[in-house]
Amino acid sequence: LYFFIEEITGLSWTPFLLQSWVELSKIGYIFSIISIFGIVSPFIIEKILNYKSKLEILFGTLFVYGLLLMTLYFIEARLFLVVLFIMFSNLEEIFSPVEEALVNSYIKWKNRATILSIRSMVTSLSSIIWWPLAWWLLWVITLKQGLIFSGMLIIFLSFLYLKIHKHEKKARLVPV
């Protein structure tokens, strides 16, 4: 489902900014600002990792990611939309490397190449499956509603995963 959310947000942001009267040339500048923040994000991640685990950072980032999308319900001003888009995009710069490190920490070295190759194929297949569904959803609802829906779905999935993770952790502690 994360890939579905990624398809919705990927399909939505630029048209949504254009609908909100942000000029196309300005969107190019916005992506340049995002790239500049991307340069410093590894330093931010390094500092955060001193205080929090990878899992806490991953789900904290996902939660903020979802909240940012849901705040679109209240925001109409162009400047705030642009700032929100920059923040949203930079959270991906934090989320992606932490997620990769977390995945790699669970995979044994000798199986890593095979599992990551399968993961790559699943990711490609997910894009093929979820893209048309995301496109259809955005045809039925507005771009803004699609982004807000993505935020709610991310938060729901994060809590669901954490609940499952906590349940599995408890199950491992109980002797059989």
mmCIF file of C-alpha atoms in Angstrom:
data_model
loop_
_atom_site.group_PDB
_atom_site.id
_atom_site.type_symbol
_atom_site.label_atom_id
_atom_site.label_comp_id
_atom_site.label_asym_id
_atom_site.label_seq_id
_atom_site.Cartn_x
_atom_site.Cartn_y
_atom_site.Cartn_z
ATOM 1 C CA LEU A 1 0.000 0.000 0.000
ATOM 2 C CA TYR A 2 2.944 2.329 0.521
ATOM 3 C CA PHE A 3 3.582 2.140 -3.231
ATOM 4 C CA PHE A 4 -0.041 3.161 -3.828
ATOM 5 C CA ILE A 5 0.490 6.201 -1.611
ATOM 6 C CA GLU A 6 3.728 6.978 -3.408
ATOM 7 C CA GLU A 7 1.931 6.825 -6.763
ATOM 8 C CA ILE A 8 -0.809 9.173 -5.539
ATOM 9 C CA THR A 9 1.647 11.733 -4.185
ATOM 10 C CA GLY A 10 3.881 11.433 -7.238
ATOM 11 C CA LEU A 11 0.962 12.029 -9.577
ATOM 12 C CA SER A 12 -0.565 14.809 -7.483
ATOM 13 C CA TRP A 13 1.958 17.343 -6.290
ATOM 14 C CA THR A 14 2.964 19.169 -9.467
ATOM 15 C CA PRO A 15 -0.581 19.424 -10.884
ATOM 16 C CA PHE A 16 -1.834 20.424 -7.434
ATOM 17 C CA LEU A 17 0.762 23.210 -7.189
ATOM 18 C CA LEU A 18 -0.144 24.349 -10.720
ATOM 19 C CA GLN A 19 -3.848 24.386 -9.775
ATOM 20 C CA SER A 20 -2.900 26.452 -6.730
ATOM 21 C CA TRP A 21 -1.420 29.115 -9.010
ATOM 22 C CA VAL A 22 2.239 28.247 -8.455
ATOM 23 C CA GLU A 23 3.938 28.988 -11.772
ATOM 24 C CA LEU A 24 5.688 26.131 -13.592
ATOM 25 C CA SER A 25 9.005 28.017 -13.630
ATOM 26 C CA LYS A 26 8.779 28.463 -9.850
ATOM 27 C CA ILE A 27 8.278 24.724 -9.409
ATOM 28 C CA GLY A 28 11.737 24.233 -10.951
ATOM 29 C CA TYR A 29 13.195 26.551 -8.322
ATOM 30 C CA ILE A 30 11.334 24.640 -5.632
ATOM 31 C CA PHE A 31 12.977 21.384 -6.749
ATOM 32 C CA SER A 32 16.365 23.131 -6.583
ATOM 33 C CA ILE A 33 15.661 24.140 -2.973
ATOM 34 C CA ILE A 34 14.687 20.546 -2.216
ATOM 35 C CA SER A 35 18.013 19.367 -3.675
ATOM 36 C CA ILE A 36 19.925 21.772 -1.445
ATOM 37 C CA PHE A 37 18.158 20.377 1.611
ATOM 38 C CA GLY A 38 18.944 16.893 0.316
ATOM 39 C CA ILE A 39 22.640 17.686 0.679
ATOM 40 C CA VAL A 40 22.312 18.314 4.420
ATOM 41 C CA SER A 41 19.810 15.541 5.193
ATOM 42 C CA PRO A 42 22.552 12.893 5.820
ATOM 43 C CA PHE A 43 23.957 15.132 8.562
ATOM 44 C CA ILE A 44 20.485 15.465 10.081
ATOM 45 C CA ILE A 45 19.983 11.692 9.968
ATOM 46 C CA GLU A 46 23.391 11.125 11.573
ATOM 47 C CA LYS A 47 22.509 13.447 14.465
ATOM 48 C CA ILE A 48 19.063 11.900 14.943
ATOM 49 C CA LEU A 49 20.504 8.359 14.941
ATOM 50 C CA ASN A 50 22.499 9.305 18.040
ATOM 51 C CA TYR A 51 19.234 9.653 19.963
ATOM 52 C CA LYS A 52 16.690 7.393 18.254
ATOM 53 C CA SER A 53 16.588 3.936 16.678
ATOM 54 C CA LYS A 54 16.135 3.472 12.936
ATOM 55 C CA LEU A 55 12.624 2.128 13.504
ATOM 56 C CA GLU A 56 11.641 5.157 15.611
ATOM 57 C CA ILE A 57 13.023 7.522 12.972
ATOM 58 C CA LEU A 58 11.267 5.632 10.178
ATOM 59 C CA PHE A 59 7.856 5.718 11.805
ATOM 60 C CA GLY A 60 8.316 9.213 13.197
ATOM 61 C CA THR A 61 9.125 10.402 9.690
ATOM 62 C CA LEU A 62 6.144 8.534 8.231
ATOM 63 C CA PHE A 63 3.855 10.048 10.858
ATOM 64 C CA VAL A 64 5.060 13.590 10.116
ATOM 65 C CA TYR A 65 4.827 12.795 6.382
ATOM 66 C CA GLY A 66 1.164 11.841 6.842
ATOM 67 C CA LEU A 67 0.426 14.884 9.012
ATOM 68 C CA LEU A 68 1.936 17.208 6.417
ATOM 69 C CA LEU A 69 -0.325 15.741 3.759
ATOM 70 C CA MET A 70 -3.364 16.067 5.994
ATOM 71 C CA THR A 71 -2.613 19.744 6.726
ATOM 72 C CA LEU A 72 -3.406 20.455 3.075
ATOM 73 C CA TYR A 73 -7.043 20.475 4.168
ATOM 74 C CA PHE A 74 -6.409 23.754 6.011
ATOM 75 C CA ILE A 75 -3.892 25.453 3.734
ATOM 76 C CA GLU A 76 -4.790 27.623 0.758
ATOM 77 C CA ALA A 77 -1.943 30.179 0.609
ATOM 78 C CA ARG A 78 0.655 29.494 -2.113
ATOM 79 C CA LEU A 79 3.639 30.186 0.108
ATOM 80 C CA PHE A 80 2.486 27.679 2.716
ATOM 81 C CA LEU A 81 1.797 25.081 0.006
ATOM 82 C CA VAL A 82 5.328 25.536 -1.331
ATOM 83 C CA VAL A 83 6.863 25.272 2.151
ATOM 84 C CA LEU A 84 4.753 22.180 2.828
ATOM 85 C CA PHE A 85 5.895 20.597 -0.443
ATOM 86 C CA ILE A 86 9.550 21.296 0.385
ATOM 87 C CA MET A 87 9.143 19.784 3.864
ATOM 88 C CA PHE A 88 7.287 16.783 2.456
ATOM 89 C CA SER A 89 9.952 16.139 -0.183
ATOM 90 C CA ASN A 90 12.771 16.457 2.320
ATOM 91 C CA LEU A 91 11.155 13.918 4.616
ATOM 92 C CA GLU A 92 11.591 11.448 1.762
ATOM 93 C CA GLU A 93 15.319 12.276 1.864
ATOM 94 C CA ILE A 94 15.331 11.177 5.508
ATOM 95 C CA PHE A 95 12.903 8.284 5.157
ATOM 96 C CA SER A 96 14.559 6.512 2.199
ATOM 97 C CA PRO A 97 18.090 5.957 3.560
ATOM 98 C CA VAL A 98 16.803 4.986 7.011
ATOM 99 C CA GLU A 99 14.388 2.506 5.441
ATOM 100 C CA GLU A 100 17.187 1.035 3.308
ATOM 101 C CA ALA A 101 19.461 0.666 6.345
ATOM 102 C CA LEU A 102 16.661 -0.934 8.346
ATOM 103 C CA VAL A 103 15.866 -3.425 5.584
ATOM 104 C CA ASN A 104 19.550 -4.306 5.224
ATOM 105 C CA SER A 105 19.885 -4.838 8.981
ATOM 106 C CA TYR A 106 17.272 -7.625 8.853
ATOM 107 C CA ILE A 107 18.842 -9.468 5.906
ATOM 108 C CA LYS A 108 21.714 -11.893 6.341
ATOM 109 C CA TRP A 109 24.768 -10.966 4.279
ATOM 110 C CA LYS A 110 24.750 -14.113 2.131
ATOM 111 C CA ASN A 111 21.082 -13.577 1.149
ATOM 112 C CA ARG A 112 21.221 -9.813 0.679
ATOM 113 C CA ALA A 113 21.726 -9.687 -3.112
ATOM 114 C CA THR A 114 18.907 -12.142 -3.799
ATOM 115 C CA ILE A 115 16.437 -10.539 -1.407
ATOM 116 C CA LEU A 116 17.184 -6.996 -2.589
ATOM 117 C CA SER A 117 16.798 -8.141 -6.197
ATOM 118 C CA ILE A 118 13.396 -9.660 -5.388
ATOM 119 C CA ARG A 119 12.478 -6.481 -3.516
ATOM 120 C CA SER A 120 13.365 -4.425 -6.584
ATOM 121 C CA MET A 121 11.154 -6.623 -8.779
ATOM 122 C CA VAL A 122 8.275 -6.350 -6.288
ATOM 123 C CA THR A 123 8.702 -2.568 -6.262
ATOM 124 C CA SER A 124 8.520 -2.460 -10.067
ATOM 125 C CA LEU A 125 5.508 -4.753 -10.105
ATOM 126 C CA SER A 126 3.833 -2.620 -7.441
ATOM 127 C CA SER A 127 4.264 0.478 -9.579
ATOM 128 C CA ILE A 128 2.676 -1.317 -12.522
ATOM 129 C CA ILE A 129 -0.284 -2.366 -10.372
ATOM 130 C CA TRP A 130 -0.769 0.715 -8.193
ATOM 131 C CA TRP A 131 -0.175 3.458 -10.789
ATOM 132 C CA PRO A 132 -3.434 2.867 -12.718
ATOM 133 C CA LEU A 133 -5.387 2.588 -9.470
ATOM 134 C CA ALA A 134 -3.861 5.821 -8.157
ATOM 135 C CA TRP A 135 -4.572 7.535 -11.474
ATOM 136 C CA TRP A 136 -8.196 6.349 -11.375
ATOM 137 C CA LEU A 137 -8.593 7.532 -7.762
ATOM 138 C CA LEU A 138 -7.263 10.967 -8.670
ATOM 139 C CA TRP A 139 -9.688 11.073 -11.590
ATOM 140 C CA VAL A 140 -12.592 10.434 -9.201
ATOM 141 C CA ILE A 141 -11.519 12.757 -6.357
ATOM 142 C CA THR A 142 -9.589 16.033 -6.374
ATOM 143 C CA LEU A 143 -5.811 16.239 -6.200
ATOM 144 C CA LYS A 144 -6.055 17.833 -2.766
ATOM 145 C CA GLN A 145 -8.340 15.053 -1.525
ATOM 146 C CA GLY A 146 -5.926 12.479 -2.939
ATOM 147 C CA LEU A 147 -3.011 13.953 -1.011
ATOM 148 C CA ILE A 148 -5.073 14.167 2.198
ATOM 149 C CA PHE A 149 -6.226 10.550 1.700
ATOM 150 C CA SER A 150 -2.559 9.540 1.305
ATOM 151 C CA GLY A 151 -1.709 11.226 4.602
ATOM 152 C CA MET A 152 -4.493 9.412 6.445
ATOM 153 C CA LEU A 153 -3.481 6.094 4.881
ATOM 154 C CA ILE A 154 0.192 6.558 5.826
ATOM 155 C CA ILE A 155 -0.691 7.288 9.449
ATOM 156 C CA PHE A 156 -3.113 4.347 9.614
ATOM 157 C CA LEU A 157 -0.573 1.941 8.088
ATOM 158 C CA SER A 158 2.171 3.183 10.413
ATOM 159 C CA PHE A 159 0.060 2.550 13.507
ATOM 160 C CA LEU A 160 -1.071 -0.818 12.151
ATOM 161 C CA TYR A 161 2.522 -1.887 11.512
ATOM 162 C CA LEU A 162 3.671 -0.714 14.941
ATOM 163 C CA LYS A 163 0.828 -2.640 16.578
ATOM 164 C CA ILE A 164 1.762 -5.798 14.655
ATOM 165 C CA HIS A 165 5.455 -5.265 15.446
ATOM 166 C CA LYS A 166 4.701 -4.845 19.164
ATOM 167 C CA HIS A 167 2.490 -7.983 19.138
ATOM 168 C CA GLU A 168 5.245 -10.036 17.457
ATOM 169 C CA LYS A 169 7.792 -8.754 19.963
ATOM 170 C CA LYS A 170 5.558 -9.853 22.858
ATOM 171 C CA ALA A 171 4.975 -13.249 21.202
ATOM 172 C CA ARG A 172 8.751 -13.823 21.012
ATOM 173 C CA LEU A 173 9.099 -13.123 24.747
ATOM 174 C CA VAL A 174 6.399 -15.600 25.808
ATOM 175 C CA PRO A 175 7.828 -19.126 26.221
ATOM 176 C CA VAL A 176 5.905 -21.896 24.498
#
